[in-house]
Amino acid sequence: MDLESMREGALGQFIKQWNELQEEKTRKLREQKMLASELNKLVRTSQEHSRLVRKSLEAAITISKRPGFIEYTEFPPENVTEYRRLIDRIEKVESEIKMLEAQIKEMEAKKKRDEENAAHGKTGMILTSLAQWLEQNGSPRGTQQGMMSKFDPERRLVGGAQSKDGTIRFPATKSKSVTLVRGKLIR
């Protein structure tokens, strides 16, 4: 099996996994849409009940100004547990969709890294030392003139000295100083 067939197999595997994740995401989005429309129906029904109660109360206020007994229209209380159940299911599906999107992004980033590594001829090998890096990429070529900074020792003589009365004499010595010849890199 050559390198190209291995790459095509890996690419085919990636495309298959990516398509499966996209299909799963689409299915979850449809499920979320269905739940949202169910919640919307419930809210619209509740709005209609609220409108009828408001109209009933307005009529009751008008009639209450007249003498006699008023029979108010009573509506069943809103089912809050049904709202909570639908909202919880929508939030659960939303979190699943976000997880799928994160997996898709992770797969795409991994594919991009693999393509960049393949383009640069890098293997999946982890380098832990400079020796391994040099083995994989080769040792550096000779340095160019003026590229490396270096220190040159001074070869000058520092003149001797003598005391004022001339009894003590210090002989000339070599200088201990070094001169930096500047380049682009410092060693």
XYZ file of C-alpha atoms in Angstrom:
187
model
C 0.000 0.000 0.000
C 1.568 3.278 -1.060
C 1.370 6.678 0.599
C -1.289 8.059 -1.795
C -3.716 5.187 -1.179
C -3.198 5.647 2.580
C -3.985 9.360 2.253
C -7.076 8.646 0.130
C -8.248 6.084 2.694
C -7.752 8.570 5.534
C -9.496 11.291 3.519
C -12.388 8.948 2.724
C -12.685 8.061 6.412
C -12.680 11.763 7.330
C -15.389 12.564 4.775
C -17.524 9.669 6.004
C -17.258 10.784 9.650
C -17.862 14.421 8.712
C -21.006 13.504 6.730
C -22.319 11.398 9.624
C -21.845 14.309 12.033
C -23.540 16.715 9.614
C -26.515 14.348 9.224
C -26.792 13.986 13.001
C -26.679 17.785 13.367
C -29.410 18.184 10.728
C -31.576 15.588 12.492
C -31.140 17.398 15.820
C -32.008 20.728 14.221
C -35.225 19.233 12.807
C -36.087 17.799 16.230
C -35.488 21.201 17.815
C -37.688 22.865 15.185
C -40.513 20.382 15.920
C -40.240 21.048 19.667
C -40.200 24.799 19.104
C -43.339 24.637 16.939
C -45.059 22.529 19.635
C -44.142 25.144 22.246
C -45.346 27.872 19.888
C -48.779 26.164 19.578
C -49.005 25.919 23.351
C -48.143 29.601 23.771
C -50.637 30.662 21.082
C -53.386 28.645 22.809
C -52.460 30.325 26.075
C -52.584 33.734 24.386
C -56.077 32.971 23.060
C -57.230 31.956 26.560
C -55.739 35.153 27.977
C -57.540 37.231 25.337
C -60.862 35.536 26.144
C -60.356 36.029 29.893
C -59.578 39.704 29.328
C -62.714 40.150 27.220
C -64.755 38.255 29.810
C -63.448 40.483 32.582
C -64.158 43.639 30.578
C -67.731 42.410 30.035
C -68.003 41.495 33.735
C -66.877 44.975 34.751
C -69.485 46.505 32.465
C -72.210 44.188 33.781
C -71.108 44.647 37.402
C -72.285 48.205 37.270
C -75.811 46.806 36.888
C -77.657 45.167 39.754
C -77.655 41.347 40.037
C -75.298 38.313 40.081
C -72.567 37.781 37.462
C -71.304 34.352 36.427
C -67.675 34.610 35.344
C -66.231 32.298 32.701
C -63.492 30.198 34.252
C -60.654 28.812 32.174
C -58.400 25.974 33.213
C -55.083 27.139 34.715
C -52.081 27.123 32.438
C -50.060 23.932 32.483
C -46.642 25.265 33.517
C -45.125 21.779 33.670
C -45.829 21.327 29.962
C -43.973 24.583 29.191
C -41.034 23.534 31.385
C -40.900 20.072 29.782
C -40.775 21.500 26.255
C -38.218 24.154 27.169
C -35.994 21.543 28.852
C -36.155 19.296 25.791
C -35.286 22.228 23.502
C -32.301 23.131 25.706
C -31.122 19.495 25.738
C -31.263 19.294 21.929
C -29.442 22.648 21.724
C -26.595 21.343 23.896
C -26.365 18.212 21.707
C -26.171 20.414 18.608
C -23.361 22.464 20.171
C -21.448 19.267 20.989
C -21.817 18.096 17.375
C -20.628 21.462 16.085
C -17.583 21.276 18.380
C -16.783 17.777 17.073
C -17.099 19.000 13.484
C -14.775 21.961 14.153
C -12.272 19.678 15.893
C -12.298 17.265 12.929
C -11.801 20.112 10.461
C -8.917 21.555 12.512
C -7.268 18.112 12.734
C -7.640 17.634 8.982
C -6.119 21.052 8.353
C -3.160 20.273 10.660
C -2.654 16.912 8.949
C -2.717 18.554 5.515
C -0.191 21.197 6.615
C 2.069 18.516 8.094
C 1.788 16.426 4.926
C 2.580 19.482 2.800
C 5.716 20.119 4.839
C 6.652 16.430 4.851
C 6.284 16.119 8.609
C 5.372 12.852 10.208
C 3.241 12.305 13.267
C 6.431 11.732 15.266
C 6.831 13.769 18.460
C 10.257 15.311 18.833
C 11.691 15.394 22.349
C 15.267 16.509 21.749
C 17.380 18.604 19.460
C 19.152 15.468 18.251
C 15.860 14.024 16.981
C 15.032 17.290 15.224
C 18.454 17.382 13.586
C 18.048 13.747 12.528
C 14.686 14.495 10.896
C 15.503 17.880 9.339
C 19.254 17.671 8.843
C 22.058 19.560 10.499
C 22.588 23.251 9.752
C 24.924 24.341 6.993
C 28.002 26.450 7.624
C 27.456 29.956 8.906
C 27.674 32.917 6.582
C 30.258 35.633 7.084
C 28.935 38.286 9.457
C 26.022 36.142 10.517
C 27.349 35.021 13.900
C 28.437 37.388 16.666
C 31.743 36.462 18.223
C 34.132 37.656 20.897
C 37.748 38.331 19.916
C 40.333 38.640 22.701
C 42.363 41.843 22.686
C 46.029 41.342 21.833
C 47.141 44.767 23.073
C 49.647 45.359 25.791
C 48.658 47.544 28.665
C 51.557 49.788 29.530
C 53.418 49.341 32.773
C 53.538 51.849 35.590
C 55.987 53.075 38.169
C 55.569 54.709 41.567
C 56.338 58.436 41.994
C 59.534 57.837 43.784
C 60.540 55.157 41.196
C 61.025 52.351 43.684
C 58.104 50.167 42.573
C 57.729 49.210 38.989
C 54.731 47.458 37.301
C 55.561 45.676 34.027
C 53.348 45.839 30.906
C 50.766 43.012 30.614
C 48.445 41.648 27.982
C 44.913 43.035 28.071
C 42.168 40.823 29.517
C 39.399 42.579 27.585
C 37.450 41.031 24.713
C 35.843 42.763 21.759
C 32.392 41.808 20.475
C 32.213 41.574 16.704
C 28.495 41.986 16.071
C 26.480 39.738 13.778
C 22.809 38.771 13.552
C 23.112 35.921 16.077
C 24.910 35.692 19.415
C 26.608 32.522 20.453
